[in-house]
Amino acid sequence: MLNPNLAEIELSQDDYQRYSRHIILPEVGLDGQKRIKAASVLCIGSGGLGSPLLLYLAAAGVGRIGLVDFDIVDTSNLQRQIIHSTSWVGKPKIESAKHSILEINPFCQVDLYETQISSANALEIIEPYDIVIDGTDNFPTRYLTNDACVLLNKPNVYGSIFRFEGQATVFNYQGGPNYRDLYPEPPPPGMVPSCAEGGVLGVLPGIVGTIQATEALKIMLGAPNTLSGRLLLFNAWDMKFRELKLRPNPVRPVIEKLIDYDQFCGIPQAKAAEAADAQALPEMTVTELKALFDSGADDYVLIDVRNPNEYDIARIPGAVLVPLPDIEEGPGIEKVRDLVNGHRLIAHCKMGGRSAKALTILKQAGIEGINVKGGITAWSQEVDPSVTQY
């Protein structure tokens, strides 16, 4: 499908006006713009990466864009997901994205799949498209996307971001490597924090997503120098690009079918272990914590295991900051031991996960504690709305 019959594709007068800056490029020309118009692209995700690449592909004249997403627009998205706007908060992302795409190019066909892509539907969704672009943010979906593209022989334009760093490449194109050549095995669950936990510079997905859009257009145009076989690494803080060579692994397992990718990435096992750890830890609600405050009791110490910059945003009165990394590395354990000194230990974080992890480490060191269910987010929602949510 990436080799259309150009004689059957016509450019309208509007096309000539819209894409004149493309058409006058010798590397694009009339035939190239026809190729772009004939192409179809499926973008999985309309978040940080999907936002810029969808806008640029629509502006470039891609004839058909498919979009898979089941999330809604949240205020916290707007710092980086530029395809969405304040008026769309609380509404489906794919509807917001389609609105923005058609504002740029009303002649683009936009297909919406408001569903979570899975082993049950991936092949059916992907099959009609020429190119797949991975705009996801989790390992199970990345492996699923990769394997489906291998089975259907579709190029997979990949990008990922974290904090100030991003990477991009093209998988499964012209005999080049696929995602499993870069990551044969997924990392242990929880090892790589999400953007919600680790943060991300808002412009970073704009840069990486635009690189993905560039590579997709080059594939449509048949350009010789795509990122296939090359992993582009970008550090926004240092403003440096690096490049690593990727090659297919001759002994990698053959992909014969789609599997249970949550199971492959250890998600159910991690959740079960997390649930077991949570059950082993005493918990208290934020309303119970407030009642403890109001009682005037002084036989407890409350620690906050979030990062210092989060502590600067919002805090529960009286909480002492002991960041989880300090507890994991050791010095924080001794600080907590000194703070406890015969008192009850209570710990909180943003939503309860990191404090549970901290208390599990502390328990192994002989320090028992109580976890605040829902963390400071629940405190803001149920006790004190003046505490900033982030």
mmCIF file of C-alpha atoms in Angstrom:
data_model
loop_
_atom_site.group_PDB
_atom_site.id
_atom_site.type_symbol
_atom_site.label_atom_id
_atom_site.label_comp_id
_atom_site.label_asym_id
_atom_site.label_seq_id
_atom_site.Cartn_x
_atom_site.Cartn_y
_atom_site.Cartn_z
ATOM 1 C CA MET A 1 0.000 0.000 0.000
ATOM 2 C CA LEU A 2 3.026 2.272 0.283
ATOM 3 C CA ASN A 3 3.393 2.017 -3.510
ATOM 4 C CA PRO A 4 0.130 3.533 -4.755
ATOM 5 C CA ASN A 5 -0.857 3.949 -8.379
ATOM 6 C CA LEU A 6 0.016 7.634 -8.687
ATOM 7 C CA ALA A 7 -1.916 8.002 -11.931
ATOM 8 C CA GLU A 8 -5.134 7.413 -9.991
ATOM 9 C CA ILE A 9 -4.421 10.076 -7.385
ATOM 10 C CA GLU A 10 -5.392 13.655 -8.162
ATOM 11 C CA LEU A 11 -4.452 16.834 -6.332
ATOM 12 C CA SER A 12 -7.132 19.498 -6.060
ATOM 13 C CA GLN A 13 -6.568 23.206 -6.393
ATOM 14 C CA ASP A 14 -6.736 23.404 -2.604
ATOM 15 C CA ASP A 15 -4.057 20.698 -2.414
ATOM 16 C CA TYR A 16 -1.725 22.714 -4.647
ATOM 17 C CA GLN A 17 -2.183 25.768 -2.450
ATOM 18 C CA ARG A 18 -1.885 23.926 0.858
ATOM 19 C CA TYR A 19 1.135 21.834 -0.023
ATOM 20 C CA SER A 20 3.015 24.160 -2.354
ATOM 21 C CA ARG A 21 6.014 24.285 0.021
ATOM 22 C CA HIS A 22 6.181 20.507 -0.178
ATOM 23 C CA ILE A 23 5.654 20.286 -3.911
ATOM 24 C CA ILE A 24 8.495 22.676 -4.742
ATOM 25 C CA LEU A 25 10.927 20.438 -2.845
ATOM 26 C CA PRO A 26 12.613 18.195 -5.444
ATOM 27 C CA GLU A 27 12.671 15.371 -2.874
ATOM 28 C CA VAL A 28 8.866 15.566 -2.584
ATOM 29 C CA GLY A 29 7.388 17.049 -5.748
ATOM 30 C CA LEU A 30 3.960 16.169 -7.160
ATOM 31 C CA ASP A 31 4.503 12.426 -6.886
ATOM 32 C CA GLY A 32 5.615 12.702 -3.281
ATOM 33 C CA GLN A 33 2.588 14.743 -2.278
ATOM 34 C CA LYS A 34 0.376 12.171 -3.974
ATOM 35 C CA ARG A 35 2.080 9.455 -1.932
ATOM 36 C CA ILE A 36 1.357 11.392 1.249
ATOM 37 C CA LYS A 37 -2.267 11.872 0.229
ATOM 38 C CA ALA A 38 -2.641 8.152 -0.521
ATOM 39 C CA ALA A 39 -1.040 7.039 2.753
ATOM 40 C CA SER A 40 -2.816 5.867 5.870
ATOM 41 C CA VAL A 41 -1.351 6.069 9.371
ATOM 42 C CA LEU A 42 -2.536 4.564 12.639
ATOM 43 C CA CYS A 43 -1.444 6.378 15.789
ATOM 44 C CA ILE A 44 -1.784 4.446 19.031
ATOM 45 C CA GLY A 45 -2.280 7.124 21.684
ATOM 46 C CA SER A 46 -3.099 10.821 21.478
ATOM 47 C CA GLY A 47 -1.049 12.010 24.431
ATOM 48 C CA GLY A 48 2.337 13.701 24.571
ATOM 49 C CA LEU A 49 3.816 11.990 21.509
ATOM 50 C CA GLY A 50 0.576 11.680 19.567
ATOM 51 C CA SER A 51 -0.280 15.359 19.907
ATOM 52 C CA PRO A 52 2.480 16.900 17.738
ATOM 53 C CA LEU A 53 2.780 14.039 15.278
ATOM 54 C CA LEU A 54 -0.954 13.977 14.563
ATOM 55 C CA LEU A 55 -1.016 17.717 13.946
ATOM 56 C CA TYR A 56 1.980 17.614 11.620
ATOM 57 C CA LEU A 57 0.791 14.579 9.671
ATOM 58 C CA ALA A 58 -2.607 16.179 9.159
ATOM 59 C CA ALA A 59 -0.960 19.430 8.087
ATOM 60 C CA ALA A 60 1.300 17.493 5.686
ATOM 61 C CA GLY A 61 -1.721 16.089 3.868
ATOM 62 C CA VAL A 62 -1.871 12.463 5.014
ATOM 63 C CA GLY A 63 -5.121 11.188 3.549
ATOM 64 C CA ARG A 64 -6.225 8.883 6.348
ATOM 65 C CA ILE A 65 -5.372 8.923 10.047
ATOM 66 C CA GLY A 66 -6.554 6.301 12.517
ATOM 67 C CA LEU A 67 -6.457 7.048 16.221
ATOM 68 C CA VAL A 68 -6.645 4.581 19.123
ATOM 69 C CA ASP A 69 -7.259 5.954 22.609
ATOM 70 C CA PHE A 70 -9.753 5.416 25.422
ATOM 71 C CA ASP A 71 -8.642 8.132 27.844
ATOM 72 C CA ILE A 72 -10.208 11.495 28.625
ATOM 73 C CA VAL A 73 -8.530 14.901 28.653
ATOM 74 C CA ASP A 74 -7.234 15.908 32.089
ATOM 75 C CA THR A 75 -5.943 19.329 33.111
ATOM 76 C CA SER A 76 -2.527 17.793 33.851
ATOM 77 C CA ASN A 77 -2.295 16.736 30.172
ATOM 78 C CA LEU A 78 -2.319 20.293 28.864
ATOM 79 C CA GLN A 79 1.286 21.018 29.863
ATOM 80 C CA ARG A 80 2.497 18.848 26.953
ATOM 81 C CA GLN A 81 -0.433 17.385 24.989
ATOM 82 C CA ILE A 82 -0.908 20.322 22.673
ATOM 83 C CA ILE A 83 -3.588 18.750 20.501
ATOM 84 C CA HIS A 84 -6.012 19.187 23.421
ATOM 85 C CA SER A 85 -7.308 22.398 24.997
ATOM 86 C CA THR A 86 -8.981 23.517 28.196
ATOM 87 C CA SER A 87 -12.470 23.331 26.711
ATOM 88 C CA TRP A 88 -11.989 19.575 26.148
ATOM 89 C CA VAL A 89 -11.114 18.682 29.764
ATOM 90 C CA GLY A 90 -13.239 15.726 30.859
ATOM 91 C CA LYS A 91 -14.061 14.693 27.282
ATOM 92 C CA PRO A 92 -12.608 11.838 25.172
ATOM 93 C CA LYS A 93 -9.130 12.484 23.858
ATOM 94 C CA ILE A 94 -9.873 11.015 20.448
ATOM 95 C CA GLU A 95 -12.766 13.425 19.932
ATOM 96 C CA SER A 96 -10.560 16.331 20.992
ATOM 97 C CA ALA A 97 -7.773 15.148 18.683
ATOM 98 C CA LYS A 98 -10.132 14.718 15.738
ATOM 99 C CA HIS A 99 -11.472 18.247 16.258
ATOM 100 C CA SER A 100 -7.931 19.695 16.173
ATOM 101 C CA ILE A 101 -6.927 17.613 13.151
ATOM 102 C CA LEU A 102 -9.935 18.751 11.127
ATOM 103 C CA GLU A 103 -9.338 22.368 12.124
ATOM 104 C CA ILE A 104 -5.939 22.063 10.444
ATOM 105 C CA ASN A 105 -7.008 19.889 7.530
ATOM 106 C CA PRO A 106 -10.723 19.278 6.912
ATOM 107 C CA PHE A 107 -9.855 16.974 3.994
ATOM 108 C CA CYS A 108 -8.181 14.368 6.206
ATOM 109 C CA GLN A 109 -10.171 11.210 6.932
ATOM 110 C CA VAL A 110 -10.020 10.519 10.670
ATOM 111 C CA ASP A 111 -10.977 7.068 11.981
ATOM 112 C CA LEU A 112 -11.557 6.728 15.718
ATOM 113 C CA TYR A 113 -11.097 3.621 17.862
ATOM 114 C CA GLU A 114 -12.212 4.515 21.377
ATOM 115 C CA THR A 115 -10.928 1.331 22.921
ATOM 116 C CA GLN A 116 -7.891 -0.128 24.600
ATOM 117 C CA ILE A 117 -5.815 -1.930 22.006
ATOM 118 C CA SER A 118 -5.365 -5.573 22.995
ATOM 119 C CA SER A 119 -4.379 -8.953 21.645
ATOM 120 C CA ALA A 120 -8.035 -9.478 20.748
ATOM 121 C CA ASN A 121 -8.390 -6.418 18.489
ATOM 122 C CA ALA A 122 -4.877 -5.267 17.508
ATOM 123 C CA LEU A 123 -4.573 -7.144 14.215
ATOM 124 C CA GLU A 124 -8.007 -6.047 13.048
ATOM 125 C CA ILE A 125 -7.344 -2.391 13.920
ATOM 126 C CA ILE A 126 -3.826 -2.230 12.467
ATOM 127 C CA GLU A 127 -4.335 -4.248 9.280
ATOM 128 C CA PRO A 128 -5.934 -1.492 7.085
ATOM 129 C CA TYR A 129 -3.110 1.031 7.673
ATOM 130 C CA ASP A 130 0.213 1.503 5.911
ATOM 131 C CA ILE A 131 2.205 2.778 8.894
ATOM 132 C CA VAL A 132 1.790 2.401 12.661
ATOM 133 C CA ILE A 133 3.075 5.033 15.072
ATOM 134 C CA ASP A 134 3.630 4.026 18.682
ATOM 135 C CA GLY A 135 2.636 6.909 20.943
ATOM 136 C CA THR A 136 2.086 4.739 24.019
ATOM 137 C CA ASP A 137 3.585 5.034 27.479
ATOM 138 C CA ASN A 138 3.640 1.466 28.820
ATOM 139 C CA PHE A 139 5.578 -1.697 28.057
ATOM 140 C CA PRO A 140 2.709 -4.161 27.467
ATOM 141 C CA THR A 141 1.253 -1.978 24.698
ATOM 142 C CA ARG A 142 4.681 -1.400 23.141
ATOM 143 C CA TYR A 143 5.321 -5.144 22.893
ATOM 144 C CA LEU A 144 1.792 -5.710 21.592
ATOM 145 C CA THR A 145 2.191 -3.000 18.940
ATOM 146 C CA ASN A 146 5.549 -4.385 17.890
ATOM 147 C CA ASP A 147 4.378 -7.973 17.579
ATOM 148 C CA ALA A 148 1.230 -7.030 15.659
ATOM 149 C CA CYS A 149 3.329 -4.967 13.230
ATOM 150 C CA VAL A 150 5.712 -7.898 12.723
ATOM 151 C CA LEU A 151 2.831 -10.287 12.039
ATOM 152 C CA LEU A 152 1.239 -7.839 9.573
ATOM 153 C CA ASN A 153 4.550 -6.567 8.125
ATOM 154 C CA LYS A 154 3.848 -2.923 9.001
ATOM 155 C CA PRO A 155 6.538 -0.328 9.766
ATOM 156 C CA ASN A 156 6.381 0.774 13.397
ATOM 157 C CA VAL A 157 7.560 4.323 14.148
ATOM 158 C CA TYR A 158 8.597 4.282 17.792
ATOM 159 C CA GLY A 159 9.201 7.005 20.358
ATOM 160 C CA SER A 160 9.392 7.229 24.130
ATOM 161 C CA ILE A 161 10.038 9.972 26.683
ATOM 162 C CA PHE A 162 10.936 10.369 30.357
ATOM 163 C CA ARG A 163 11.824 13.505 32.301
ATOM 164 C CA PHE A 164 14.321 15.241 29.928
ATOM 165 C CA GLU A 165 15.217 12.276 27.724
ATOM 166 C CA GLY A 166 13.633 10.783 24.642
ATOM 167 C CA GLN A 167 14.365 8.191 21.999
ATOM 168 C CA ALA A 168 13.039 7.386 18.541
ATOM 169 C CA THR A 169 13.560 4.826 15.810
ATOM 170 C CA VAL A 170 11.731 2.894 13.087
ATOM 171 C CA PHE A 171 11.044 -0.782 13.709
ATOM 172 C CA ASN A 172 10.149 -3.585 11.314
ATOM 173 C CA TYR A 173 10.998 -1.712 8.123
ATOM 174 C CA GLN A 174 12.836 -3.125 5.115
ATOM 175 C CA GLY A 175 14.280 -6.018 7.083
ATOM 176 C CA GLY A 176 15.403 -3.833 9.974
ATOM 177 C CA PRO A 177 15.179 -4.618 13.688
ATOM 178 C CA ASN A 178 12.033 -4.639 15.778
ATOM 179 C CA TYR A 179 11.326 -3.608 19.362
ATOM 180 C CA ARG A 180 12.408 -6.985 20.738
ATOM 181 C CA ASP A 181 15.897 -6.429 19.314
ATOM 182 C CA LEU A 182 16.153 -3.332 21.512
ATOM 183 C CA TYR A 183 14.382 -4.773 24.552
ATOM 184 C CA PRO A 184 14.311 -8.604 24.455
ATOM 185 C CA GLU A 185 12.726 -8.656 27.920
ATOM 186 C CA PRO A 186 10.595 -6.040 29.683
ATOM 187 C CA PRO A 187 11.985 -4.359 32.805
ATOM 188 C CA PRO A 188 10.545 -5.416 36.160
ATOM 189 C CA PRO A 189 7.202 -3.673 36.858
ATOM 190 C CA GLY A 190 7.691 -0.388 38.674
ATOM 191 C CA MET A 191 11.360 -0.019 37.737
ATOM 192 C CA VAL A 192 10.578 2.720 35.195
ATOM 193 C CA PRO A 193 8.398 5.409 36.819
ATOM 194 C CA SER A 194 5.517 6.904 34.877
ATOM 195 C CA CYS A 195 5.471 10.558 33.851
ATOM 196 C CA ALA A 196 3.015 11.142 36.693
ATOM 197 C CA GLU A 197 5.674 9.964 39.149
ATOM 198 C CA GLY A 198 8.881 11.111 37.464
ATOM 199 C CA GLY A 199 7.678 14.151 35.528
ATOM 200 C CA VAL A 200 8.437 15.213 31.968
ATOM 201 C CA LEU A 201 9.560 18.481 30.391
ATOM 202 C CA GLY A 202 6.542 19.653 28.417
ATOM 203 C CA VAL A 203 8.372 20.345 25.148
ATOM 204 C CA LEU A 204 10.166 16.967 25.097
ATOM 205 C CA PRO A 205 7.295 14.950 23.574
ATOM 206 C CA GLY A 206 6.911 17.748 21.028
ATOM 207 C CA ILE A 207 10.461 17.147 19.840
ATOM 208 C CA VAL A 208 10.287 13.350 19.853
ATOM 209 C CA GLY A 209 6.771 13.253 18.378
ATOM 210 C CA THR A 210 7.846 15.572 15.567
ATOM 211 C CA ILE A 211 10.766 13.237 14.819
ATOM 212 C CA GLN A 212 8.264 10.375 14.606
ATOM 213 C CA ALA A 213 6.121 12.389 12.183
ATOM 214 C CA THR A 214 9.227 13.114 10.089
ATOM 215 C CA GLU A 215 10.094 9.429 9.883
ATOM 216 C CA ALA A 216 6.526 8.517 8.903
ATOM 217 C CA LEU A 217 6.616 11.047 6.051
ATOM 218 C CA LYS A 218 9.999 9.743 4.905
ATOM 219 C CA ILE A 219 8.588 6.202 4.768
ATOM 220 C CA MET A 220 5.680 7.473 2.636
ATOM 221 C CA LEU A 221 8.134 9.219 0.318
ATOM 222 C CA GLY A 222 10.474 6.234 0.089
ATOM 223 C CA ALA A 223 13.388 8.225 1.513
ATOM 224 C CA PRO A 224 16.574 6.150 1.874
ATOM 225 C CA ASN A 225 17.805 7.335 5.267
ATOM 226 C CA THR A 226 15.146 6.509 7.846
ATOM 227 C CA LEU A 227 15.960 5.707 11.466
ATOM 228 C CA SER A 228 15.567 1.983 10.804
ATOM 229 C CA GLY A 229 18.604 0.340 12.384
ATOM 230 C CA ARG A 230 19.436 3.521 14.320
ATOM 231 C CA LEU A 231 18.210 4.519 17.788
ATOM 232 C CA LEU A 232 18.208 8.283 18.186
ATOM 233 C CA LEU A 233 18.702 9.438 21.782
ATOM 234 C CA PHE A 234 17.941 12.999 22.843
ATOM 235 C CA ASN A 235 18.696 14.786 26.103
ATOM 236 C CA ALA A 236 16.815 18.083 26.247
ATOM 237 C CA TRP A 237 18.583 19.292 29.393
ATOM 238 C CA ASP A 238 22.021 18.969 27.799
ATOM 239 C CA MET A 239 20.629 19.642 24.297
ATOM 240 C CA LYS A 240 22.511 16.675 22.884
ATOM 241 C CA PHE A 241 21.652 13.995 20.359
ATOM 242 C CA ARG A 242 23.337 10.594 20.237
ATOM 243 C CA GLU A 243 22.827 7.642 17.943
ATOM 244 C CA LEU A 244 23.171 3.919 18.552
ATOM 245 C CA LYS A 245 23.162 1.247 15.870
ATOM 246 C CA LEU A 246 20.485 -1.465 16.090
ATOM 247 C CA ARG A 247 20.650 -4.789 14.311
ATOM 248 C CA PRO A 248 18.226 -7.719 14.152
ATOM 249 C CA ASN A 249 19.143 -10.445 16.620
ATOM 250 C CA PRO A 250 19.622 -13.648 14.605
ATOM 251 C CA VAL A 251 18.572 -15.837 17.548
ATOM 252 C CA ARG A 252 15.555 -13.862 18.722
ATOM 253 C CA PRO A 253 12.352 -15.886 19.193
ATOM 254 C CA VAL A 254 10.029 -15.962 16.190
ATOM 255 C CA ILE A 255 6.819 -13.993 16.727
ATOM 256 C CA GLU A 256 4.021 -16.351 15.718
ATOM 257 C CA LYS A 257 1.003 -14.932 17.550
ATOM 258 C CA LEU A 258 -0.101 -12.271 19.975
ATOM 259 C CA ILE A 259 0.107 -13.209 23.650
ATOM 260 C CA ASP A 260 -1.020 -11.904 27.045
ATOM 261 C CA TYR A 261 1.264 -8.875 27.278
ATOM 262 C CA ASP A 262 0.327 -7.923 30.829
ATOM 263 C CA GLN A 263 1.385 -11.420 31.866
ATOM 264 C CA PHE A 264 4.563 -11.171 29.763
ATOM 265 C CA CYS A 265 5.489 -7.888 31.466
ATOM 266 C CA GLY A 266 4.722 -9.255 34.930
ATOM 267 C CA ILE A 267 1.826 -6.898 35.637
ATOM 268 C CA PRO A 268 -0.534 -9.432 37.341
ATOM 269 C CA GLN A 269 2.321 -10.804 39.442
ATOM 270 C CA ALA A 270 3.381 -7.305 40.475
ATOM 271 C CA LYS A 271 -0.193 -6.368 41.373
ATOM 272 C CA ALA A 272 -0.587 -9.523 43.419
ATOM 273 C CA ALA A 273 2.658 -8.832 45.262
ATOM 274 C CA GLU A 274 1.604 -5.224 45.773
ATOM 275 C CA ALA A 275 -1.762 -6.319 47.141
ATOM 276 C CA ALA A 276 -0.066 -8.791 49.457
ATOM 277 C CA ASP A 277 2.293 -6.086 50.697
ATOM 278 C CA ALA A 278 -0.640 -3.705 51.191
ATOM 279 C CA GLN A 279 -2.545 -6.314 53.176
ATOM 280 C CA ALA A 280 0.505 -6.865 55.347
ATOM 281 C CA LEU A 281 0.684 -3.144 56.151
ATOM 282 C CA PRO A 282 -1.734 -1.436 58.517
ATOM 283 C CA GLU A 283 -3.640 1.399 56.827
ATOM 284 C CA MET A 284 -5.556 4.440 57.918
ATOM 285 C CA THR A 285 -7.813 6.766 55.928
ATOM 286 C CA VAL A 286 -7.261 10.489 55.664
ATOM 287 C CA THR A 287 -10.357 11.108 57.786
ATOM 288 C CA GLU A 288 -8.866 8.898 60.491
ATOM 289 C CA LEU A 289 -5.626 10.868 60.219
ATOM 290 C CA LYS A 290 -7.572 14.119 60.584
ATOM 291 C CA ALA A 291 -9.338 12.728 63.655
ATOM 292 C CA LEU A 292 -5.933 11.844 65.101
ATOM 293 C CA PHE A 293 -4.792 15.428 64.509
ATOM 294 C CA ASP A 294 -7.929 16.825 66.143
ATOM 295 C CA SER A 295 -7.558 14.572 69.200
ATOM 296 C CA GLY A 296 -4.379 16.377 70.206
ATOM 297 C CA ALA A 297 -2.408 13.136 70.390
ATOM 298 C CA ASP A 298 1.368 13.480 70.231
ATOM 299 C CA ASP A 299 2.443 9.842 70.230
ATOM 300 C CA TYR A 300 3.015 9.597 66.479
ATOM 301 C CA VAL A 301 5.270 10.924 63.723
ATOM 302 C CA LEU A 302 4.030 11.519 60.171
ATOM 303 C CA ILE A 303 6.543 11.213 57.336
ATOM 304 C CA ASP A 304 6.119 12.268 53.707
ATOM 305 C CA VAL A 305 8.111 10.069 51.290
ATOM 306 C CA ARG A 306 7.541 12.164 48.147
ATOM 307 C CA ASN A 307 10.281 14.116 46.407
ATOM 308 C CA PRO A 308 11.287 17.554 47.759
ATOM 309 C CA ASN A 309 9.755 19.420 44.798
ATOM 310 C CA GLU A 310 6.427 17.690 45.451
ATOM 311 C CA TYR A 311 6.672 18.652 49.116
ATOM 312 C CA ASP A 312 7.076 22.263 47.983
ATOM 313 C CA ILE A 313 3.822 22.052 46.005
ATOM 314 C CA ALA A 314 1.624 20.766 48.811
ATOM 315 C CA ARG A 315 1.989 19.144 52.211
ATOM 316 C CA ILE A 316 -0.022 17.739 55.094
ATOM 317 C CA PRO A 317 0.567 19.819 58.253
ATOM 318 C CA GLY A 318 3.232 18.368 60.495
ATOM 319 C CA ALA A 319 4.594 15.875 57.955
ATOM 320 C CA VAL A 320 8.370 15.414 57.933
ATOM 321 C CA LEU A 321 9.950 14.924 54.510
ATOM 322 C CA VAL A 322 11.942 11.693 54.114
ATOM 323 C CA PRO A 323 12.057 10.949 50.347
ATOM 324 C CA LEU A 324 11.653 7.348 49.238
ATOM 325 C CA PRO A 325 15.041 7.321 47.410
ATOM 326 C CA ASP A 326 16.738 8.132 50.731
ATOM 327 C CA ILE A 327 14.949 5.204 52.361
ATOM 328 C CA GLU A 328 15.842 2.899 49.469
ATOM 329 C CA GLU A 329 19.496 3.916 49.638
ATOM 330 C CA GLY A 330 19.764 3.588 53.434
ATOM 331 C CA PRO A 331 20.266 7.024 55.046
ATOM 332 C CA GLY A 332 16.516 7.613 55.221
ATOM 333 C CA ILE A 333 16.052 4.497 57.350
ATOM 334 C CA GLU A 334 18.220 5.894 60.110
ATOM 335 C CA LYS A 335 16.494 9.260 59.883
ATOM 336 C CA VAL A 336 13.120 7.566 60.346
ATOM 337 C CA ARG A 337 14.491 5.503 63.231
ATOM 338 C CA ASP A 338 15.583 8.697 64.973
ATOM 339 C CA LEU A 339 12.233 10.366 64.289
ATOM 340 C CA VAL A 340 10.176 7.451 65.585
ATOM 341 C CA ASN A 341 11.977 7.092 68.919
ATOM 342 C CA GLY A 342 9.120 5.208 70.530
ATOM 343 C CA HIS A 343 6.331 6.950 68.610
ATOM 344 C CA ARG A 344 3.904 5.426 66.122
ATOM 345 C CA LEU A 345 5.043 5.831 62.519
ATOM 346 C CA ILE A 346 2.579 7.021 59.866
ATOM 347 C CA ALA A 347 3.655 7.497 56.234
ATOM 348 C CA HIS A 348 2.068 9.090 53.188
ATOM 349 C CA CYS A 349 2.934 9.978 49.582
ATOM 350 C CA LYS A 350 0.879 11.285 46.670
ATOM 351 C CA MET A 351 -1.553 8.363 46.387
ATOM 352 C CA GLY A 352 -0.304 5.634 48.729
ATOM 353 C CA GLY A 353 1.959 3.519 46.524
ATOM 354 C CA ARG A 354 5.347 4.963 47.349
ATOM 355 C CA SER A 355 4.588 5.169 51.075
ATOM 356 C CA ALA A 356 3.612 1.474 51.036
ATOM 357 C CA LYS A 357 6.930 0.692 49.367
ATOM 358 C CA ALA A 358 8.783 2.810 51.935
ATOM 359 C CA LEU A 359 7.023 1.085 54.831
ATOM 360 C CA THR A 360 7.861 -2.336 53.385
ATOM 361 C CA ILE A 361 11.560 -1.391 53.343
ATOM 362 C CA LEU A 362 11.320 0.059 56.839
ATOM 363 C CA LYS A 363 9.578 -3.076 58.107
ATOM 364 C CA GLN A 364 12.506 -5.151 56.883
ATOM 365 C CA ALA A 365 14.705 -2.855 58.977
ATOM 366 C CA GLY A 366 12.561 -3.493 62.041
ATOM 367 C CA ILE A 367 10.467 -0.301 61.874
ATOM 368 C CA GLU A 368 6.701 -0.868 61.710
ATOM 369 C CA GLY A 369 4.387 1.805 60.309
ATOM 370 C CA ILE A 370 0.898 2.705 59.102
ATOM 371 C CA ASN A 371 0.166 3.748 55.515
ATOM 372 C CA VAL A 372 -2.168 6.644 54.715
ATOM 373 C CA LYS A 373 -4.604 5.324 52.120
ATOM 374 C CA GLY A 374 -4.859 7.622 49.085
ATOM 375 C CA GLY A 375 -2.059 9.905 50.291
ATOM 376 C CA ILE A 376 -2.133 13.668 49.976
ATOM 377 C CA THR A 377 -4.474 13.424 46.992
ATOM 378 C CA ALA A 378 -7.170 11.895 49.216
ATOM 379 C CA TRP A 379 -6.369 14.477 51.905
ATOM 380 C CA SER A 380 -7.080 17.285 49.431
ATOM 381 C CA GLN A 381 -10.246 15.611 48.147
ATOM 382 C CA GLU A 382 -11.750 14.549 51.469
ATOM 383 C CA VAL A 383 -10.258 16.732 54.207
ATOM 384 C CA ASP A 384 -8.717 20.003 53.040
ATOM 385 C CA PRO A 385 -9.531 21.235 49.484
ATOM 386 C CA SER A 386 -7.115 24.138 49.936
ATOM 387 C CA VAL A 387 -4.228 21.657 49.582
ATOM 388 C CA THR A 388 -3.124 21.785 45.955
ATOM 389 C CA GLN A 389 -3.689 18.715 43.790
ATOM 390 C CA TYR A 390 -1.094 18.034 41.088
#
